[in-house]
Amino acid sequence: MYNENFIKDIGTKIIGYSKAQQTEVFIYGNLSSLSRFSENEITQNVTQEDINISVRVIHNNRIGKATTNRIDDPSLKQLASNAFEIALFQKEDKLITPLPGHQEYEEIKDAYDKETADYSAMDRAKAIKSVTDECEKQEINAAGIFSNNTAYICLMNSKGLYAYNKFTGAEFSITATKNKRAGWAEKIAKKVKDINTLDIANIAIKKSINGQNPSDIEPGKYTVVLEPAAVTDFMSYLGFLGFGALSHIEKRSFFSDKIGEKVFSDNITISDDAYYPISQGIPFDFEGMPRKRITLIENGVLKGIVYDLKTAKIAGTESTGHGLPQPNEYGPMPLNLVLKQGNATIQEMIESTKRGLLITHFHYTNVLNPKEMILTGMTRDGVFLIENGEVKNPINNMRFTESIPNIFNNVEMVGKKAILQSSFFGDGFVIPGLKVNNFTFTSKTDF
Amino acid sequence: MRKFTDLALNTAKNLGASYCDIRIINTEYENIKTRNGEIGSIDKSETMGYGIRVVIDGAWGFASSSLITKEGIENTTKKAVDTGKASALTIRNRVKLAPEPVYKDKWTTPYIIDPFKIELKDKLNLLYAADEILRKDKRIIIATGNLSFLREHQWFANTEGSFIEQILLRSGAGISATAIGDDVQIRSYPTSFGGQYMSMGYEMVESLKLLDNAERVRDEAIALTTADQCPPGKKDLILGTGQLGLQIHESVGHATELDRVLGMEANYAGTSFATIEKLNNFKYGANIVNLVADSTIPGGLATIGYDDDGVRAQRWHIVKNGILSGYSTSRELAHTIRENRSRGSNRADGYNNIPIIRITNLSLVPGDWTLDDLISDTEDGIYMDTNRSWSIDQRRLNFQFGTEIAWEIRNGKKGRMLRNANYQGITPEFWNSCDAICDEKHWQLIGVPNCGKGQPGQRAEMSHGCSPTRFKNITIGVGQKGNTSEQV
């Protein structure tokens, strides 16, 4: 991988080549390796190394942008020229925000781990083999991934802003299947040594074995005990639909004009915190603004939303450091959500439930109605009936159709242990389990 | 490019690989989005890189890079070999590739107007003109326009002797309006999520007549905000092409990707109910249902000369007269269903991903109804069109889709407009309830430019041809008052 000085030189050259009044260079590079296995053998094994250089210029209130992965001087000159020429054709945008100058950033602790960066294909293969050997012993088919990656983000501009962050990450996830009944588990972390693949595999194996001989129940309203992975889908769409300033300004958010109002149960507190110890955040956004810690929901009350430079200008406030690459049609978005822990264990949630369902995670969750934040999705890889405080038999998968406000207004208990979960929108969220009442299932399957 | 491809193939052979292929790809991409009279996003990009795939000790290895130098290619080939050797540690089944003739060929997407030669200002003027029409009413809070163009110049070579050059070109365009009133509603043209995409040049954009349709799109978005809610219950459902395309994609296309069927996607996208013992005997749909995969059809987003295994494009039945009749396959997996040749469905997202089985263009063969006759023949039904939301389970059985717009059909007449329409079903039950398919005059290809699959995640493009089609006694209005779910 290219080192920081090399990357900085690329950015400096492009800014020098640019004829625009303001120039921003965004460089993302990665070395990503992933081993994929199914039927207890590695089926795909990849190593990808790449660099992506994007130039945004502002000239006479007009914006232009161009991208390449070529790093030779003629290509970099052409890149700066392409972005400038695109800007010349634009209409003037009076709301355009000038590029920010120099900024100070907080350090993200332990963002880079050399052991994770150096972890090899053979290291991953050995770890996978110990898992697949265990699965074979138990007559289970294992499918999953084990990945490690190193990446850097560099953002610099002609007004003196310079931001650089290098980070590592690793992920292991597994679906263990026996007689068509699957169990699933996942762990993501900044350091590969924090992932015990066999421990994770054993969770999935246990779910698969306990999932044999499922029974049917009818759709309807149920109390559900949601493991952290099952909560993540709701958090992900909540972040996408609810907390960005643009949808508030345009009055199309469920939360529009509700700041200061009680919107969720008392026991729900949500923040966006890139610096949370197990988060995989970066300390600046895609405009180079320092990423602030923001309380979004406190004890059920909507306290804040996130801004980029443009929405902050419209709203007469300051950027919270949540801008996406500009220009974009989505507005700002929180990428490091943290749902504050409560004081219950998953076991205590189960013991307090007369009749309900224990859910591992959901599949293909999607939005039915964005204004009302109504979602639909399927249970997956482990659904179990709870009766009189005990986990009983497994249940065939069911489809839910439910609104996010209804879910977070019916939270009876919040888990005391929060873990980092991969998220559809964002860099991974810190999530505990939840016990939710009156959760609506609308149809079922026979598996 | 020969010197680079030869270098990779020879290096791999010298390191002990029994098979190697290399794909060098140069990509040009232009995307322009307007939003409320401003630039929503704009990008013009060019990338170049290569992916090297090897079989060593009976297992796959892959590495990619953008460093096109002697040293870069040698190092990347070595990385591919090293990953392959690691894969071999867990091997149970040695990679066995179905035979394919050796090709030395060049293939190019047919097109009339090169979209990269159209002036940026002309493209922007088109989008701004549409924007002006869309925002003539203040109830429109968001007006968008989208133009997207992609050209991939690929060089494929393998150790069996094939050397294939392909230039693939596609264009995309669309507009949408979001209105606020009692509700917030969106209407798009010609389809949702960016519009129509085809393997064509700028002539496709011109043929869409975006400006001629902008007023209708605006007015329908406004009307939807005060339209009645789609009622819950069971009705005969007619799907327009803007929804049926995705129905085909999700409930047939993905279900018949052989890698999914065999469990290779079990940890992510899921598996399939359409398992291989069902081949040639499972009643997937009604007798009138014929679904044909075709990577040769003009304009299809997956229309190619050769796939990324170097297999020539083909046409074959997935469902024939209602019976499951085929799968999308690769050279690696063809033998698992006792076929001696791949169907040519192995495609990669760019140079830096490994090829995986992808849906190709998959289309519902037209029937003989006119749409007017179909509506006249429907007593108690609903017509839904233009996808807004989609979800399907991990075995591709239980699905639920929402559409932008719907109309009630009563006693053969198309009546009131309905908002927040959705329907739910189980795949084989749904396709077996199909009783009428409109004719070829109503048939059109619907492009899907954003199909996600695989880990690391890959995007693929394909098209689905269809004409309005009726399904009997389908659950609609899920989540509305009075349904099983009560109010949500």
CSV table of N, CA and C in Angstrom, one decimal, chain A residues 1-126:
chain,number,residue,atom,x,y,z
A,1,MET,N,0.8,-1.2,0.0
A,1,MET,CA,0.0,0.0,0.0
A,1,MET,C,0.9,1.2,0.0
A,2,TYR,N,0.3,2.3,-0.6
A,2,TYR,CA,1.1,3.6,-0.6
A,2,TYR,C,1.1,4.2,0.8
A,3,ASN,N,2.3,4.8,1.1
A,3,ASN,CA,2.3,5.4,2.4
A,3,ASN,C,1.8,6.9,2.4
A,4,GLU,N,1.6,7.4,3.6
A,4,GLU,CA,0.9,8.7,3.7
A,4,GLU,C,1.6,9.8,2.9
A,5,ASN,N,2.9,9.9,2.9
A,5,ASN,CA,3.6,10.9,2.2
A,5,ASN,C,3.4,10.8,0.7
A,6,PHE,N,3.3,9.6,0.2
A,6,PHE,CA,3.1,9.4,-1.3
A,6,PHE,C,1.7,9.9,-1.6
A,7,ILE,N,0.7,9.6,-0.7
A,7,ILE,CA,-0.7,10.0,-0.9
A,7,ILE,C,-0.8,11.5,-0.9
A,8,LYS,N,-0.1,12.1,0.1
A,8,LYS,CA,-0.2,13.6,0.3
A,8,LYS,C,0.4,14.2,-0.9
A,9,ASP,N,1.5,13.7,-1.5
A,9,ASP,CA,2.1,14.2,-2.7
A,9,ASP,C,1.1,14.2,-3.9
A,10,ILE,N,0.4,13.2,-4.0
A,10,ILE,CA,-0.6,13.1,-5.1
A,10,ILE,C,-1.6,14.3,-4.9
A,11,GLY,N,-2.1,14.4,-3.7
A,11,GLY,CA,-3.1,15.5,-3.4
A,11,GLY,C,-2.5,16.9,-3.7
A,12,THR,N,-1.3,17.1,-3.3
A,12,THR,CA,-0.6,18.4,-3.5
A,12,THR,C,-0.4,18.7,-5.0
A,13,LYS,N,0.0,17.6,-5.7
A,13,LYS,CA,0.1,17.8,-7.2
A,13,LYS,C,-1.2,18.2,-7.8
A,14,ILE,N,-2.3,17.5,-7.5
A,14,ILE,CA,-3.6,17.8,-8.1
A,14,ILE,C,-4.0,19.3,-7.8
A,15,ILE,N,-3.9,19.6,-6.5
A,15,ILE,CA,-4.2,21.0,-6.2
A,15,ILE,C,-3.4,22.0,-7.0
A,16,GLY,N,-2.1,21.7,-7.2
A,16,GLY,CA,-1.3,22.5,-8.0
A,16,GLY,C,-1.7,22.6,-9.4
A,17,TYR,N,-2.2,21.5,-10.0
A,17,TYR,CA,-2.6,21.5,-11.4
A,17,TYR,C,-3.9,22.2,-11.6
A,18,SER,N,-4.7,22.3,-10.6
A,18,SER,CA,-6.1,22.8,-10.8
A,18,SER,C,-6.2,24.3,-11.1
A,19,LYS,N,-7.0,24.7,-12.0
A,19,LYS,CA,-7.2,26.1,-12.3
A,19,LYS,C,-8.4,26.7,-11.6
A,20,ALA,N,-9.1,25.9,-10.8
A,20,ALA,CA,-10.3,26.3,-10.1
A,20,ALA,C,-9.9,27.2,-8.9
A,21,GLN,N,-11.0,28.0,-8.5
A,21,GLN,CA,-10.7,28.9,-7.3
A,21,GLN,C,-10.6,28.0,-6.0
A,22,GLN,N,-11.3,26.9,-5.9
A,22,GLN,CA,-11.1,26.0,-4.8
A,22,GLN,C,-11.1,24.6,-5.3
A,23,THR,N,-10.2,23.8,-4.7
A,23,THR,CA,-10.0,22.4,-5.1
A,23,THR,C,-9.9,21.5,-3.9
A,24,GLU,N,-10.6,20.4,-3.9
A,24,GLU,CA,-10.6,19.4,-2.9
A,24,GLU,C,-10.2,18.1,-3.5
A,25,VAL,N,-9.3,17.4,-2.8
A,25,VAL,CA,-8.9,16.0,-3.3
A,25,VAL,C,-9.3,15.0,-2.2
A,26,PHE,N,-10.0,14.0,-2.6
A,26,PHE,CA,-10.3,12.9,-1.7
A,26,PHE,C,-9.7,11.6,-2.3
A,27,ILE,N,-8.9,10.9,-1.4
A,27,ILE,CA,-8.2,9.7,-1.9
A,27,ILE,C,-8.6,8.6,-0.9
A,28,TYR,N,-9.1,7.5,-1.5
A,28,TYR,CA,-9.3,6.3,-0.6
A,28,TYR,C,-8.5,5.2,-1.2
A,29,GLY,N,-7.8,4.5,-0.4
A,29,GLY,CA,-7.1,3.3,-0.8
A,29,GLY,C,-7.3,2.1,0.1
A,30,ASN,N,-7.2,0.9,-0.4
A,30,ASN,CA,-7.5,-0.2,0.4
A,30,ASN,C,-6.7,-1.4,-0.1
A,31,LEU,N,-6.4,-2.3,0.9
A,31,LEU,CA,-5.9,-3.6,0.6
A,31,LEU,C,-6.8,-4.6,1.4
A,32,SER,N,-7.7,-5.2,0.7
A,32,SER,CA,-8.7,-6.0,1.3
A,32,SER,C,-8.6,-7.5,0.9
A,33,SER,N,-8.7,-8.3,1.9
A,33,SER,CA,-8.6,-9.8,1.6
A,33,SER,C,-9.7,-10.5,2.3
A,34,LEU,N,-10.3,-11.4,1.5
A,34,LEU,CA,-11.5,-12.1,2.1
A,34,LEU,C,-11.5,-13.6,1.6
A,35,SER,N,-11.7,-14.5,2.5
A,35,SER,CA,-11.8,-15.9,2.2
A,35,SER,C,-13.3,-16.2,2.5
A,36,ARG,N,-13.9,-16.9,1.5
A,36,ARG,CA,-15.3,-17.2,1.6
A,36,ARG,C,-15.4,-18.7,1.5
A,37,PHE,N,-16.2,-19.3,2.4
A,37,PHE,CA,-16.3,-20.7,2.4
A,37,PHE,C,-17.8,-21.2,2.4
A,38,SER,N,-18.0,-22.4,1.8
A,38,SER,CA,-19.3,-23.0,1.9
A,38,SER,C,-19.1,-24.5,1.8
A,39,GLU,N,-20.1,-25.2,2.3
A,39,GLU,CA,-20.0,-26.7,2.3
A,39,GLU,C,-18.6,-27.1,2.9
A,40,ASN,N,-18.2,-26.4,3.9
A,40,ASN,CA,-17.0,-26.7,4.6
A,40,ASN,C,-15.7,-26.7,3.8
A,41,GLU,N,-15.7,-25.9,2.8
A,41,GLU,CA,-14.4,-25.6,2.1
A,41,GLU,C,-14.4,-24.2,1.6
A,42,ILE,N,-13.1,-23.7,1.4
A,42,ILE,CA,-13.0,-22.3,0.9
A,42,ILE,C,-13.3,-22.4,-0.6
A,43,THR,N,-14.3,-21.5,-1.0
A,43,THR,CA,-14.7,-21.5,-2.4
A,43,THR,C,-14.2,-20.3,-3.2
A,44,GLN,N,-14.0,-19.2,-2.5
A,44,GLN,CA,-13.5,-18.0,-3.1
A,44,GLN,C,-12.5,-17.4,-2.1
A,45,ASN,N,-11.4,-16.8,-2.7
A,45,ASN,CA,-10.4,-16.3,-1.9
A,45,ASN,C,-9.8,-15.1,-2.7
A,46,VAL,N,-9.9,-13.9,-2.2
A,46,VAL,CA,-9.6,-12.8,-3.0
A,46,VAL,C,-8.7,-11.8,-2.2
A,47,THR,N,-7.8,-11.1,-2.9
A,47,THR,CA,-7.1,-10.0,-2.4
A,47,THR,C,-7.2,-8.8,-3.4
A,48,GLN,N,-7.7,-7.7,-2.9
A,48,GLN,CA,-7.9,-6.6,-3.8
A,48,GLN,C,-7.1,-5.4,-3.3
A,49,GLU,N,-6.4,-4.8,-4.2
A,49,GLU,CA,-5.7,-3.5,-3.8
A,49,GLU,C,-6.1,-2.4,-4.8
A,50,ASP,N,-6.5,-1.3,-4.3
A,50,ASP,CA,-6.9,-0.3,-5.2
A,50,ASP,C,-6.7,1.1,-4.6
A,51,ILE,N,-6.9,2.1,-5.4
A,51,ILE,CA,-6.8,3.5,-5.0
A,51,ILE,C,-7.9,4.3,-5.8
A,52,ASN,N,-8.5,5.2,-5.2
A,52,ASN,CA,-9.6,6.0,-5.8
A,52,ASN,C,-9.3,7.4,-5.5
A,53,ILE,N,-9.1,8.2,-6.6
A,53,ILE,CA,-8.8,9.6,-6.4
A,53,ILE,C,-9.9,10.5,-7.0
A,54,SER,N,-10.5,11.3,-6.1
A,54,SER,CA,-11.6,12.1,-6.6
A,54,SER,C,-11.3,13.6,-6.3
A,55,VAL,N,-11.6,14.4,-7.3
A,55,VAL,CA,-11.3,15.8,-7.2
A,55,VAL,C,-12.6,16.6,-7.4
A,56,ARG,N,-12.8,17.5,-6.4
A,56,ARG,CA,-14.0,18.3,-6.5
A,56,ARG,C,-13.5,19.8,-6.5
A,57,VAL,N,-14.0,20.5,-7.5
A,57,VAL,CA,-13.6,21.9,-7.6
A,57,VAL,C,-14.9,22.8,-7.5
A,58,ILE,N,-14.6,24.0,-7.0
A,58,ILE,CA,-15.7,25.1,-6.9
A,58,ILE,C,-15.1,26.3,-7.6
A,59,HIS,N,-15.8,26.7,-8.6
A,59,HIS,CA,-15.3,27.9,-9.4
A,59,HIS,C,-16.5,28.8,-9.8
A,60,ASN,N,-16.5,30.0,-9.3
A,60,ASN,CA,-17.6,30.9,-9.6
A,60,ASN,C,-19.0,30.3,-9.2
A,61,ASN,N,-19.0,29.7,-8.0
A,61,ASN,CA,-20.2,29.1,-7.4
A,61,ASN,C,-20.7,27.9,-8.2
A,62,ARG,N,-19.8,27.3,-9.0
A,62,ARG,CA,-20.2,26.1,-9.8
A,62,ARG,C,-19.3,25.0,-9.3
A,63,ILE,N,-19.8,23.8,-9.4
A,63,ILE,CA,-19.1,22.6,-8.9
A,63,ILE,C,-18.8,21.6,-10.0
A,64,GLY,N,-17.6,21.0,-9.9
A,64,GLY,CA,-17.2,19.9,-10.8
A,64,GLY,C,-16.5,18.8,-10.1
A,65,LYS,N,-16.6,17.6,-10.6
A,65,LYS,CA,-16.0,16.5,-9.9
A,65,LYS,C,-15.6,15.4,-10.9
A,66,ALA,N,-14.4,14.8,-10.7
A,66,ALA,CA,-13.9,13.8,-11.6
A,66,ALA,C,-13.2,12.8,-10.7
A,67,THR,N,-13.1,11.5,-11.2
A,67,THR,CA,-12.5,10.5,-10.4
A,67,THR,C,-11.6,9.6,-11.3
A,68,THR,N,-10.5,9.0,-10.7
A,68,THR,CA,-9.7,8.1,-11.4
A,68,THR,C,-9.0,7.1,-10.4
A,69,ASN,N,-8.4,6.1,-10.9
A,69,ASN,CA,-7.5,5.3,-10.1
A,69,ASN,C,-6.1,5.3,-10.6
A,70,ARG,N,-5.8,6.2,-11.6
A,70,ARG,CA,-4.5,6.3,-12.2
A,70,ARG,C,-3.7,7.4,-11.4
A,71,ILE,N,-2.4,7.1,-11.2
A,71,ILE,CA,-1.6,8.0,-10.4
A,71,ILE,C,-0.5,8.6,-11.1
A,72,ASP,N,-0.3,8.4,-12.4
A,72,ASP,CA,0.7,9.0,-13.2
A,72,ASP,C,0.4,10.5,-13.4
A,73,ASP,N,1.4,11.3,-13.6
A,73,ASP,CA,1.2,12.7,-13.7
A,73,ASP,C,0.3,13.2,-14.7
A,74,PRO,N,0.4,12.6,-16.0
A,74,PRO,CA,-0.6,13.1,-17.0
A,74,PRO,C,-2.0,12.8,-16.6
A,75,SER,N,-2.3,11.6,-16.0
A,75,SER,CA,-3.6,11.3,-15.5
A,75,SER,C,-4.1,12.3,-14.4
A,76,LEU,N,-3.2,12.6,-13.5
A,76,LEU,CA,-3.6,13.6,-12.4
A,76,LEU,C,-3.9,14.9,-13.0
A,77,LYS,N,-3.1,15.4,-14.0
A,77,LYS,CA,-3.4,16.7,-14.7
A,77,LYS,C,-4.7,16.6,-15.4
A,78,GLN,N,-5.0,15.5,-16.1
A,78,GLN,CA,-6.2,15.4,-16.8
A,78,GLN,C,-7.4,15.4,-15.8
A,79,LEU,N,-7.2,14.7,-14.7
A,79,LEU,CA,-8.3,14.7,-13.6
A,79,LEU,C,-8.7,16.1,-13.2
A,80,ALA,N,-7.7,16.9,-12.9
A,80,ALA,CA,-7.9,18.3,-12.4
A,80,ALA,C,-8.6,19.1,-13.5
A,81,SER,N,-8.2,18.8,-14.8
A,81,SER,CA,-8.8,19.5,-15.9
A,81,SER,C,-10.2,19.1,-16.1
A,82,ASN,N,-10.5,17.8,-16.0
A,82,ASN,CA,-11.9,17.3,-16.2
A,82,ASN,C,-12.8,17.9,-15.2
A,83,ALA,N,-12.4,17.9,-13.9
A,83,ALA,CA,-13.3,18.5,-12.9
A,83,ALA,C,-13.5,20.0,-13.2
A,84,PHE,N,-12.5,20.7,-13.6
A,84,PHE,CA,-12.7,22.1,-13.9
A,84,PHE,C,-13.6,22.4,-15.1
A,85,GLU,N,-13.5,21.6,-16.1
A,85,GLU,CA,-14.3,21.7,-17.3
A,85,GLU,C,-15.8,21.4,-17.0
A,86,ILE,N,-16.0,20.4,-16.1
A,86,ILE,CA,-17.4,20.1,-15.7
A,86,ILE,C,-18.0,21.3,-15.0
A,87,ALA,N,-17.2,21.9,-14.1
A,87,ALA,CA,-17.7,23.0,-13.3
A,87,ALA,C,-18.1,24.2,-14.3
A,88,LEU,N,-17.4,24.4,-15.4
A,88,LEU,CA,-17.7,25.5,-16.2
A,88,LEU,C,-19.1,25.4,-16.9
A,89,PHE,N,-19.6,24.2,-17.0
A,89,PHE,CA,-20.9,23.9,-17.6
A,89,PHE,C,-22.1,24.1,-16.6
A,90,GLN,N,-21.8,24.2,-15.4
A,90,GLN,CA,-22.9,24.1,-14.4
A,90,GLN,C,-23.6,25.5,-14.3
A,91,LYS,N,-24.8,25.4,-13.7
A,91,LYS,CA,-25.5,26.6,-13.3
A,91,LYS,C,-24.9,27.1,-12.0
A,92,GLU,N,-25.0,28.4,-11.8
A,92,GLU,CA,-24.5,28.9,-10.6
A,92,GLU,C,-25.3,28.5,-9.4
A,93,ASP,N,-24.7,28.1,-8.3
A,93,ASP,CA,-25.5,27.6,-7.1
A,93,ASP,C,-25.2,28.5,-6.0
A,94,LYS,N,-26.1,29.4,-5.7
A,94,LYS,CA,-25.9,30.4,-4.6
A,94,LYS,C,-25.8,29.8,-3.2
A,95,LEU,N,-26.3,28.6,-3.1
A,95,LEU,CA,-26.2,28.0,-1.8
A,95,LEU,C,-24.9,27.2,-1.5
A,96,ILE,N,-24.1,27.2,-2.6
A,96,ILE,CA,-22.8,26.4,-2.5
A,96,ILE,C,-22.0,26.9,-1.3
A,97,THR,N,-21.4,25.9,-0.5
A,97,THR,CA,-20.7,26.3,0.6
A,97,THR,C,-19.2,26.3,0.3
A,98,PRO,N,-18.4,27.3,0.7
A,98,PRO,CA,-17.0,27.3,0.4
A,98,PRO,C,-16.3,26.1,1.1
A,99,LEU,N,-15.2,25.7,0.6
A,99,LEU,CA,-14.4,24.6,1.2
A,99,LEU,C,-13.9,25.1,2.6
A,100,PRO,N,-13.9,24.3,3.6
A,100,PRO,CA,-13.4,24.7,4.9
A,100,PRO,C,-11.9,24.8,4.9
A,101,GLY,N,-11.3,25.6,5.8
A,101,GLY,CA,-9.9,25.7,6.0
A,101,GLY,C,-9.4,24.6,7.0
A,102,HIS,N,-8.2,24.9,7.5
A,102,HIS,CA,-7.6,23.9,8.4
A,102,HIS,C,-8.5,23.5,9.6
A,103,GLN,N,-8.5,22.3,9.9
A,103,GLN,CA,-9.3,21.8,11.1
A,103,GLN,C,-8.4,20.9,12.0
A,104,GLU,N,-8.8,20.9,13.2
A,104,GLU,CA,-8.1,20.0,14.2
A,104,GLU,C,-9.0,18.7,14.4
A,105,TYR,N,-8.4,17.6,14.5
A,105,TYR,CA,-9.2,16.3,14.7
A,105,TYR,C,-8.8,15.6,16.0
A,106,GLU,N,-9.8,15.0,16.6
A,106,GLU,CA,-9.5,14.1,17.7
A,106,GLU,C,-8.9,12.8,17.2
A,107,GLU,N,-8.1,12.2,18.0
A,107,GLU,CA,-7.5,10.9,17.6
A,107,GLU,C,-8.5,9.7,17.8
A,108,ILE,N,-8.5,8.8,16.8
A,108,ILE,CA,-9.3,7.6,17.0
A,108,ILE,C,-8.3,6.6,17.5
A,109,LYS,N,-8.5,6.1,18.7
A,109,LYS,CA,-7.6,5.2,19.4
A,109,LYS,C,-7.6,3.8,18.7
A,110,ASP,N,-6.4,3.2,18.5
A,110,ASP,CA,-6.3,1.9,18.0
A,110,ASP,C,-6.9,1.7,16.6
A,111,ALA,N,-6.9,2.7,15.8
A,111,ALA,CA,-7.6,2.6,14.5
A,111,ALA,C,-6.8,1.6,13.6
A,112,TYR,N,-5.5,1.6,13.7
A,112,TYR,CA,-4.7,0.7,12.9
A,112,TYR,C,-4.0,-0.4,13.7
A,113,ASP,N,-4.0,-1.6,13.2
A,113,ASP,CA,-3.4,-2.7,13.9
A,113,ASP,C,-2.5,-3.5,12.9
A,114,LYS,N,-1.2,-3.5,13.1
A,114,LYS,CA,-0.3,-4.1,12.1
A,114,LYS,C,-0.6,-5.6,12.0
A,115,GLU,N,-0.9,-6.3,13.1
A,115,GLU,CA,-1.2,-7.7,13.0
A,115,GLU,C,-2.4,-8.0,12.1
A,116,THR,N,-3.4,-7.1,12.2
A,116,THR,CA,-4.5,-7.3,11.3
A,116,THR,C,-4.1,-7.0,9.8
A,117,ALA,N,-3.3,-6.0,9.6
A,117,ALA,CA,-2.9,-5.6,8.3
A,117,ALA,C,-2.1,-6.8,7.6
A,118,ASP,N,-1.3,-7.4,8.5
A,118,ASP,CA,-0.4,-8.5,7.9
A,118,ASP,C,-1.0,-9.9,7.9
A,119,TYR,N,-2.2,-10.0,8.4
A,119,TYR,CA,-2.8,-11.3,8.5
A,119,TYR,C,-3.0,-11.9,7.1
A,120,SER,N,-2.5,-13.1,6.9
A,120,SER,CA,-2.4,-13.6,5.5
A,120,SER,C,-3.5,-14.6,5.1
A,121,ALA,N,-3.5,-14.9,3.8
A,121,ALA,CA,-4.5,-15.9,3.3
A,121,ALA,C,-4.4,-17.2,4.0
A,122,MET,N,-3.1,-17.6,4.3
A,122,MET,CA,-2.9,-18.9,5.0
A,122,MET,C,-3.4,-18.8,6.4
A,123,ASP,N,-3.2,-17.6,7.1
A,123,ASP,CA,-3.7,-17.4,8.5
A,123,ASP,C,-5.2,-17.6,8.5
A,124,ARG,N,-5.9,-17.0,7.5
A,124,ARG,CA,-7.4,-17.1,7.4
A,124,ARG,C,-7.8,-18.6,7.2
A,125,ALA,N,-7.0,-19.2,6.2
A,125,ALA,CA,-7.4,-20.6,5.9
A,125,ALA,C,-7.3,-21.5,7.1
A,126,LYS,N,-6.2,-21.3,7.9
A,126,LYS,CA,-6.0,-22.2,9.1
A,126,LYS,C,-7.2,-22.0,10.0
